[in-house]
């Protein structure tokens, strides 16, 4: 299996090289030359596998340079850090809605599923291609990737990590999680700007030959832990198969029966992984792409025009406060019939004019696969309250975006296909917003609110969140967007 750039530049590379590099040299994203595919029989066999074995089985065809046992060892280590015995348990709520809880990892967001594994994949990839350089991982985060990457890479030999997050654009808990990060090899910098500014700044550093040369002279190579990295994307495919196997095992679905998959989306990585699972043989019918009030994707799915000309909004689902959705480029590549020239042209237009139009054919292909919608802040509050009252189940604001959009979609289309909904964060990561949605007294301060939420719902605040209050703040650097490169040098 070789990987090529969505923009057609350079020659194909191995999985190891794609993981070590992150982004293709022409600024494109690495995509497989062809999708590996499982037969129905092979998928039936997933029913008897535990999560590490299932994940290793799904990863194997993407990473032919890795032995199955090697992958199994890595998955076993990565997923032993999850608090749930099933790693990614599925919880049924009313209306044939199945919540795939992806947030039982050490930082309480779905990013852990990939970022607990990525350090193992990166270390082994460097060994396999005899890459002796030190790796500097650059991360732009809307809140969750940063902490999950820090947690994954802290203390790892041969790797340093720098995380940029938008000052004022993350939740209180997200900020404290990052600012209190220990580990000699970690750095956290707040940027005066929004997430798009931080992500664009990081991409610019990646494509700056002067920075590359300056770092190379010191034996340092850049890589990415954002979902543009193939090593982030592939581990996310596995949990859609796991959820499906779970629903078949419990008799909810017959083997081969179709499900819909609804994903709260920002950078389009998680929903792209669901689409990749379908390409690999998962019986999925429609994907429902759920946005918050930064609704650029919802408009795109409706019109085929991606248009950045709109205000950037800060919401209670900050990990989705994104207008420039990186991984959409991999979807565009498929929608264009794998025509890299078409993708390259749209990306040039996006940079020059802030918009592109994929035309009627590609739009038809997109609409056959995917529906889009968006939830206002009021919709989010309403979904949190409704699911709590009707199902006694607590969801975070990102998951609430997904539920609100799924419910809208069903009301509009009458498509009642059983749906898997990606629950991407613990409600305690965004406790203040969740408590406000439930209504009632709002004590002062985020930690008092977390305690009130736990009290109200007879749950407990996860220990690693509760203890943040006592931890020492270790990272206080703030910089302008223009200074990001200097922070690296
Ligand atoms: C990152 C994140 C998302 C968005 O995921 P993408 O892969 O960027 O679309 C949604 N919810 C939470 C809690 C996240 O951390």
Coordinates of C-alpha atoms and ligand atoms in Angstrom, one line a residue:
X1 CA 0.0 0.0 0.0
X2 CA 1.4 3.4 -1.1
X3 CA 0.1 6.9 -0.3
X4 CA -0.1 9.8 -2.6
X5 CA -0.9 13.5 -2.2
X6 CA -4.5 14.8 -2.7
X7 CA -2.8 17.5 -4.9
X8 CA -0.9 15.1 -7.0
X9 CA 2.6 16.4 -6.2
X10 CA 5.7 14.2 -5.5
X11 CA 5.8 10.4 -5.8
X12 CA 3.9 7.9 -3.7
X13 CA 5.3 7.1 -0.3
X14 CA 5.0 4.3 2.2
X15 CA 2.7 4.4 5.3
X16 CA 5.8 4.9 7.5
X17 CA 6.9 7.9 5.4
X18 CA 3.4 9.4 5.4
X19 CA 3.3 9.1 9.2
X20 CA 6.7 10.6 9.8
X21 CA 6.0 13.5 7.4
X22 CA 2.4 14.3 8.3
X23 CA 1.7 16.6 5.3
X24 CA 2.7 15.9 1.7
X25 CA 5.4 18.2 0.4
X26 CA 3.0 20.0 -2.0
X27 CA 0.7 20.9 0.9
X28 CA -1.7 18.1 0.1
X29 CA -2.8 15.2 2.4
X30 CA -1.8 11.6 2.0
X31 CA -4.5 9.3 0.7
X32 CA -4.3 5.5 -0.1
X33 CA -3.8 4.5 -3.7
X34 CA -6.7 2.1 -3.2
X35 CA -8.9 1.3 -0.2
X36 CA -8.3 -2.0 1.5
X37 CA -11.6 -3.9 1.8
X38 CA -13.0 -6.5 4.2
X39 CA -15.5 -9.2 3.0
X40 CA -18.7 -9.8 4.9
X41 CA -17.2 -12.9 6.4
X42 CA -14.2 -11.0 7.6
X43 CA -16.5 -8.4 9.2
X44 CA -18.5 -11.2 10.9
X45 CA -15.3 -12.4 12.5
X46 CA -15.0 -8.9 14.2
X47 CA -17.8 -10.0 16.6
X48 CA -15.5 -12.2 18.5
X49 CA -12.6 -9.7 18.8
X50 CA -11.8 -7.4 21.8
X51 CA -11.0 -3.8 20.9
X52 CA -7.2 -4.0 20.6
X53 CA -7.5 -7.1 18.3
X54 CA -10.2 -5.5 16.2
X55 CA -8.2 -2.2 15.9
X56 CA -5.0 -4.2 14.9
X57 CA -7.0 -6.1 12.3
X58 CA -8.4 -2.8 10.8
X59 CA -5.0 -1.1 10.9
X60 CA -3.0 -4.0 9.3
X61 CA -3.9 -3.5 5.6
X62 CA -3.1 0.2 5.9
X63 CA 0.3 -0.5 7.4
X64 CA 1.8 -3.4 5.4
X65 CA 5.2 -2.7 6.9
X66 CA 3.9 -3.6 10.4
X67 CA 3.4 -7.2 11.5
X68 CA -0.1 -8.0 13.0
X69 CA 1.5 -8.9 16.3
X70 CA 3.4 -5.7 16.5
X71 CA 0.2 -3.7 15.9
X72 CA -1.6 -5.8 18.5
X73 CA 1.0 -5.0 21.0
X74 CA 0.8 -1.3 20.3
X75 CA -3.0 -1.3 20.5
X76 CA -3.0 -3.3 23.7
X77 CA -0.7 -0.7 25.3
X78 CA -2.6 2.3 24.0
X79 CA -6.0 1.1 24.9
X80 CA -5.1 -0.2 28.4
X81 CA -5.2 3.5 29.4
X82 CA -8.9 3.7 28.7
X83 CA -11.3 3.7 31.7
X84 CA -14.0 1.6 30.0
X85 CA -13.4 -2.2 29.7
X86 CA -14.8 -2.1 26.1
X87 CA -12.6 0.9 25.3
X88 CA -15.4 2.5 23.1
X89 CA -18.7 1.3 24.6
X90 CA -22.1 1.9 22.9
X91 CA -25.0 3.2 24.9
X92 CA -28.6 3.0 23.5
X93 CA -30.9 5.9 24.0
X94 CA -34.5 6.1 22.6
X95 CA -35.4 6.3 18.9
X96 CA -32.8 3.7 17.8
X97 CA -30.0 6.2 18.5
X98 CA -26.8 4.5 19.6
X99 CA -24.2 6.6 21.3
X100 CA -20.6 5.5 20.6
X101 CA -18.7 6.8 23.7
X102 CA -15.3 7.7 22.4
X103 CA -14.2 9.7 25.5
X104 CA -13.0 7.2 28.0
X105 CA -9.3 7.9 27.4
X106 CA -6.9 9.9 29.6
X107 CA -8.0 13.3 28.4
X108 CA -11.7 12.7 28.0
X109 CA -12.1 13.4 24.3
X110 CA -12.2 11.1 21.3
X111 CA -8.8 12.3 20.2
X112 CA -7.2 9.9 22.7
X113 CA -8.3 6.9 20.6
X114 CA -5.8 7.9 17.9
X115 CA -3.3 9.9 19.9
X116 CA -2.6 7.1 22.4
X117 CA -1.6 5.0 19.4
X118 CA 0.2 7.6 17.3
X119 CA 3.4 7.8 19.4
X120 CA 3.8 4.0 19.0
X121 CA 3.2 4.3 15.3
X122 CA 5.6 7.2 14.9
X123 CA 8.4 5.6 16.8
X124 CA 8.1 2.3 14.9
X125 CA 7.8 4.2 11.5
X126 CA 11.0 6.1 12.2
X127 CA 12.8 2.9 13.1
X128 CA 11.6 1.1 9.9
X129 CA 12.8 3.9 7.6
X130 CA 16.0 4.4 9.7
X131 CA 15.1 8.0 10.4
X132 CA 17.5 9.1 13.1
X133 CA 16.4 12.7 13.4
X134 CA 14.6 14.2 16.3
X135 CA 10.9 14.8 15.6
X136 CA 9.3 18.1 16.5
X137 CA 5.5 17.6 16.6
X138 CA 3.6 20.7 15.9
X139 CA -0.1 20.9 16.8
X140 CA -2.7 23.5 16.3
X141 CA -5.6 22.7 18.6
X142 CA -9.2 23.8 19.0
X143 CA -8.8 22.3 22.5
X144 CA -8.8 18.6 22.6
X145 CA -6.1 17.5 20.2
X146 CA -3.5 19.5 22.1
X147 CA -4.0 17.8 25.4
X148 CA -4.4 14.4 23.9
X149 CA -1.2 14.8 21.9
X150 CA 0.7 16.1 24.9
X151 CA -0.5 13.2 26.9
X152 CA 0.5 10.8 24.2
X153 CA 4.0 12.2 23.5
X154 CA 5.1 13.6 26.9
X155 CA 8.4 11.9 27.9
X156 CA 8.9 10.1 24.7
X157 CA 12.5 9.9 23.6
X158 CA 13.4 11.5 20.3
X159 CA 10.3 13.6 20.2
X160 CA 9.4 17.2 21.2
X161 CA 6.0 18.6 21.0
X162 CA 4.7 22.2 20.7
X163 CA 1.0 22.9 20.9
X164 CA -0.6 26.2 19.8
X165 CA -4.2 26.9 21.0
X166 CA -6.4 30.0 20.4
X167 CA -6.3 32.2 23.5
X168 CA -9.9 32.6 24.7
X169 CA -11.1 29.9 22.2
X170 CA -11.0 26.8 24.5
X171 CA -12.9 25.8 27.6
X172 CA -11.6 26.3 31.1
X173 CA -10.9 22.7 31.6
X174 CA -9.2 22.3 28.2
X175 CA -7.0 25.3 28.9
X176 CA -5.9 24.0 32.4
X177 CA -5.3 20.5 31.0
X178 CA -2.8 22.0 28.6
X179 CA -1.3 24.7 30.8
X180 CA -0.5 22.1 33.6
X181 CA 1.2 19.6 31.2
X182 CA 4.4 18.1 32.6
X183 CA 7.2 16.7 30.6
X184 CA 10.6 18.2 29.5
X185 CA 9.7 17.7 25.9
X186 CA 6.4 19.6 25.9
X187 CA 5.6 23.3 25.1
X188 CA 2.2 25.0 25.1
X189 CA 1.6 28.4 23.5
X190 CA -1.6 30.4 23.4
X191 CA -2.0 32.3 20.1
X192 CA -3.8 35.7 19.8
X193 CA -6.3 34.6 17.2
X194 CA -8.8 31.8 16.5
X195 CA -8.3 28.2 15.6
X196 CA -8.1 28.8 11.9
X197 CA -5.3 31.4 12.5
X198 CA -3.4 28.8 14.6
X199 CA -3.9 26.0 12.0
X200 CA -2.9 28.2 9.1
X201 CA 0.2 29.4 11.1
X202 CA 1.2 25.8 11.7
X203 CA 0.7 24.8 8.0
X204 CA 2.8 27.8 7.0
X205 CA 5.6 26.6 9.2
X206 CA 5.4 23.2 7.6
X207 CA 5.8 24.6 4.1
X208 CA 8.5 27.2 4.9
X209 CA 11.8 25.9 3.5
X210 CA 13.9 28.3 5.6
X211 CA 12.5 26.9 8.8
X212 CA 12.9 23.4 7.5
X213 CA 16.6 24.1 6.8
X214 CA 17.2 25.7 10.1
X215 CA 15.7 22.8 11.9
X216 CA 17.5 20.2 9.7
X217 CA 20.8 21.8 10.6
X218 CA 20.0 20.9 14.2
X219 CA 18.9 17.3 13.3
X220 CA 15.2 18.1 13.8
X221 CA 12.3 17.2 11.5
X222 CA 8.8 18.5 11.8
X223 CA 5.7 16.3 12.0
X224 CA 2.1 16.7 12.8
X225 CA -0.3 15.1 15.3
X226 CA -3.3 16.8 13.7
X227 CA -5.8 14.7 11.8
X228 CA -4.1 15.5 8.6
X229 CA -1.6 12.8 9.7
X230 CA -2.5 9.4 8.3
X231 CA -1.5 7.9 11.7
X232 CA -4.3 9.9 13.3
X233 CA -6.9 9.0 10.8
X234 CA -6.5 5.2 10.5
X235 CA -7.0 4.4 14.2
X236 CA -10.3 6.2 14.0
X237 CA -11.7 3.8 11.4
X238 CA -11.6 0.9 13.8
X239 CA -14.2 2.2 16.2
X240 CA -16.9 2.4 13.6
X241 CA -16.4 -1.3 13.0
X242 CA -16.4 -2.0 16.7
X243 CA -19.7 -0.1 17.2
X244 CA -21.3 -2.1 14.3
X245 CA -20.0 -5.4 15.7
X246 CA -21.4 -4.5 19.1
X247 CA -24.9 -3.7 17.7
X248 CA -24.9 -7.0 15.8
X249 CA -23.7 -8.9 18.9
X250 CA -26.5 -7.5 21.0
X251 CA -29.1 -8.3 18.3
X252 CA -29.9 -4.7 17.4
X253 CA -28.7 -5.1 13.8
X254 CA -28.6 -8.2 11.6
X255 CA -25.2 -8.7 10.0
X256 CA -25.1 -6.6 6.8
X257 CA -28.0 -4.4 7.8
X258 CA -27.3 -0.7 7.1
X259 CA -26.8 2.0 9.8
X260 CA -26.5 5.7 9.5
X261 CA -23.6 7.5 11.2
X262 CA -23.8 10.9 12.7
X263 CA -20.6 12.8 13.6
X264 CA -20.1 16.2 15.2
X265 CA -17.6 17.7 12.9
X266 CA -14.9 20.4 12.8
X267 CA -11.8 19.4 10.8
X268 CA -13.8 16.6 9.1
X269 CA -11.4 13.9 10.4
X270 CA -13.7 11.8 12.5
X271 CA -16.5 11.7 9.8
X272 CA -13.9 11.0 7.1
X273 CA -12.8 8.0 9.1
X274 CA -16.4 6.8 9.1
X275 CA -16.5 7.2 5.3
X276 CA -13.2 5.3 5.0
X277 CA -14.8 2.5 7.1
X278 CA -17.6 2.3 4.6
X279 CA -15.1 2.1 1.8
X280 CA -13.5 -0.8 3.7
X281 CA -16.9 -2.6 3.7
X282 CA -18.8 -1.3 6.8
X283 CA -22.5 -1.5 6.0
X284 CA -23.1 2.2 6.4
X285 CA -25.8 4.1 4.5
X286 CA -25.9 7.8 5.2
X287 CA -23.4 10.0 7.0
X288 CA -24.8 12.9 8.9
X289 CA -22.3 15.7 9.2
X290 CA -23.2 17.9 12.2
X291 CA -21.8 21.4 12.6
X292 CA -22.3 24.1 15.3
X293 CA -23.0 27.7 14.3
X294 CA -19.7 27.7 12.3
X295 CA -21.9 26.1 9.6
X296 CA -19.6 26.2 6.6
X297 CA -19.8 22.5 6.1
X298 CA -23.6 22.4 6.3
X299 CA -23.8 25.0 3.6
X300 CA -21.2 23.2 1.5
X301 CA -23.1 19.9 1.6
X302 CA -26.2 21.7 0.5
X303 CA -24.8 23.9 -2.2
X304 CA -21.4 22.4 -3.3
X305 CA -19.9 25.8 -2.6
X306 CA -17.3 26.1 0.2
X307 CA -17.4 29.7 1.2
X308 CA -15.3 31.2 4.0
X309 CA -17.0 34.6 3.8
X310 CA -18.7 34.4 7.2
X311 CA -18.0 35.3 10.8
X312 CA -16.1 33.0 13.1
X313 CA -18.2 32.2 16.1
X314 CA -17.1 31.1 19.6
X315 CA -19.5 28.4 20.8
X316 CA -20.0 26.0 23.7
X317 CA -18.6 23.3 21.4
X318 CA -15.2 25.0 20.9
X319 CA -13.5 21.9 19.4
X320 CA -15.7 22.5 16.4
X321 CA -15.1 26.2 16.1
X322 CA -13.4 25.8 12.7
X323 CA -14.1 27.3 9.3
X324 CA -11.1 25.8 7.4
X325 CA -11.8 22.1 7.6
X326 CA -8.5 20.4 6.6
X327 CA -9.6 16.8 6.1
X328 CA -12.4 17.8 3.7
X329 CA -9.6 17.8 1.1
X330 CA -9.5 14.0 1.4
X331 CA -13.2 13.8 0.7
X332 CA -12.9 16.2 -2.2
X333 CA -10.4 13.8 -3.7
X334 CA -12.9 11.0 -3.7
X335 CA -15.8 13.3 -4.9
X336 CA -13.6 14.5 -7.8
X337 CA -13.2 10.9 -8.9
X338 CA -9.6 10.9 -7.5
X339 CA -8.6 13.8 -9.7
X340 CA -5.8 15.5 -7.9
X341 CA -5.7 18.3 -10.4
X342 CA -9.3 19.3 -9.6
X343 CA -8.5 19.2 -5.9
X344 CA -5.3 21.3 -6.4
X345 CA -7.4 23.9 -8.3
X346 CA -10.0 24.2 -5.6
X347 CA -7.4 24.6 -3.0
X348 CA -5.8 27.4 -5.0
X349 CA -9.2 29.1 -5.4
X350 CA -9.8 28.7 -1.7
X351 CA -6.6 30.5 -0.9
X352 CA -7.1 33.2 -3.5
X353 CA -10.8 33.9 -3.2
X354 CA -11.9 32.2 0.0
X355 CA -14.3 29.9 -1.9
X356 CA -14.6 27.1 -4.4
X357 CA -17.5 25.4 -6.2
X358 CA -17.3 21.6 -6.8
X359 CA -19.9 21.6 -9.5
X360 CA -23.1 19.5 -10.0
X361 CA -21.5 16.0 -10.5
X362 CA -19.4 16.1 -7.4
X363 CA -22.2 17.6 -5.4
X364 CA -24.6 14.8 -6.5
X365 CA -22.0 12.2 -5.4
X366 CA -21.7 14.0 -2.0
X367 CA -25.4 14.2 -1.4
X368 CA -25.8 10.5 -2.2
X369 CA -23.5 9.8 0.7
X370 CA -24.0 12.6 3.2
X371 CA -26.5 15.0 4.7
X372 CA -25.3 18.1 6.6
X373 CA -27.0 20.3 9.2
X374 CA -26.1 22.6 12.0
X375 CA -27.2 23.3 15.5
X376 CA -27.6 26.8 17.1
X377 CA -26.5 27.3 20.7
X378 CA -30.2 27.1 21.7
X379 CA -30.5 23.7 19.8
X380 CA -27.5 22.5 21.7
X381 CA -28.9 23.4 25.1
X382 CA -32.2 21.9 24.2
X383 CA -30.6 18.6 23.1
X384 CA -28.6 18.3 26.3
X385 CA -31.7 18.9 28.4
X386 CA -34.0 16.7 26.4
X387 CA -31.6 13.7 26.4
X388 CA -31.1 14.1 30.1
X389 CA -34.8 14.3 30.8
X390 CA -36.0 11.6 28.4
X391 CA -33.1 9.1 28.5
X392 CA -31.3 10.0 31.8
X393 CA -28.2 10.3 29.8
X394 CA -25.7 13.1 30.0
X395 CA -24.1 14.4 26.8
X396 CA -21.5 17.1 26.2
X397 CA -22.2 20.1 23.8
X398 CA -20.3 18.5 20.9
X399 CA -22.4 15.3 21.1
X400 CA -25.5 17.5 21.5
X401 CA -24.7 19.1 18.2
X402 CA -24.8 15.7 16.6
X403 CA -28.1 14.6 18.3
X404 CA -29.8 17.9 17.4
X405 CA -28.7 17.6 13.8
X406 CA -29.7 13.9 13.6
X407 CA -33.1 14.7 15.0
X408 CA -33.6 17.5 12.4
X409 CA -32.5 15.2 9.6
X410 CA -35.0 12.5 10.7
X411 CA -37.8 15.0 11.0
X412 CA -37.1 16.3 7.5
X413 CA -36.4 13.0 5.7
X414 CA -38.3 10.4 7.7
X415 CA -35.2 8.3 7.4
X416 CA -35.4 6.2 10.6
X417 CA -32.4 4.0 9.9
X418 CA -30.7 3.1 13.2
X419 CA -28.0 5.6 13.8
X420 CA -24.6 5.5 15.5
X421 CA -23.8 8.9 17.0
X422 CA -20.2 9.7 17.8
X423 CA -20.0 11.0 21.4
X424 CA -16.7 12.9 21.3
X425 CA -16.2 14.3 24.8
X426 CA -17.1 13.7 28.4
X427 CA -19.7 16.2 29.6
X428 CA -17.3 17.0 32.4
X429 CA -14.9 18.6 30.0
X430 CA -17.5 21.2 29.3
X431 CA -19.3 21.0 32.6
X432 CA -20.3 24.7 32.9
X433 CA -22.1 24.7 29.6
X434 CA -23.8 21.3 30.4
X435 CA -25.0 22.6 33.7
X436 CA -26.4 25.8 32.2
X437 CA -28.3 23.7 29.6
X438 CA -29.9 21.6 32.4
X439 CA -31.1 24.9 34.0
X440 CA -31.1 25.9 37.7
X441 CA -28.5 27.5 39.9
X442 CA -25.1 28.4 38.4
X443 CA -22.5 28.6 41.1
X444 CA -19.4 30.8 40.4
X445 CA -16.3 29.2 38.9
X446 CA -15.9 26.2 36.6
X447 CA -15.0 23.7 39.4
X448 CA -18.0 24.6 41.5
X449 CA -20.1 24.0 38.4
X450 CA -18.6 20.6 37.8
X451 CA -19.3 19.6 41.4
X452 CA -22.9 20.9 41.0
X453 CA -23.3 19.0 37.8
X454 CA -22.1 15.8 39.4
X455 CA -24.4 16.3 42.3
X456 CA -27.4 17.0 40.2
X457 CA -26.8 13.9 38.0
X458 CA -25.5 11.6 40.8
X459 CA -22.3 11.0 39.0
X460 CA -18.8 11.9 39.9
X461 CA -16.3 14.3 38.3
X462 CA -13.5 12.3 36.7
X463 CA -10.5 12.5 39.0
X464 CA -8.1 13.8 36.4
X465 CA -10.4 16.8 35.8
X466 CA -11.1 17.5 39.4
X467 CA -7.4 17.5 40.3
X468 CA -6.6 20.2 37.7
X469 CA -7.6 22.8 40.3
X470 CA -4.6 21.9 42.4
X471 CA -2.0 21.5 39.6
X472 CA 0.7 24.0 39.0
X473 CA 0.5 26.1 35.8
X474 CA 3.6 25.4 33.8
X475 CA 2.9 27.1 30.5
X476 CA 2.1 30.7 30.2
X477 CA 3.5 31.9 26.8
X478 CA 1.2 33.9 24.6
X479 CA 2.2 35.0 21.1
X480 CA 0.8 36.8 18.0
X481 CA 0.1 34.8 14.9
X482 CA 3.1 36.4 13.2
X483 CA 5.4 35.1 16.0
X484 CA 4.5 31.5 15.7
X485 CA 7.5 30.6 13.6
X486 CA 9.8 32.3 16.0
X487 CA 8.4 30.2 18.8
X488 CA 9.6 27.2 16.9
X489 CA 13.1 28.4 16.0
Ligands
LIG1 C1 -12.0 17.4 17.6 C2 -13.4 17.3 18.1 C3 -14.5 17.3 17.3 C4 -14.4 17.4 15.8 O1 -13.7 16.4 15.2 P1 -13.1 16.5 13.7 O2 -12.4 15.2 13.5 O3 -12.2 17.7 13.8 O4 -14.2 16.7 12.8 C5 -15.7 17.1 17.8 N1 -15.9 17.0 19.2 C6 -14.9 17.0 20.0 C7 -15.1 16.9 21.5 C8 -13.6 17.2 19.5 O5 -12.5 17.2 20.4

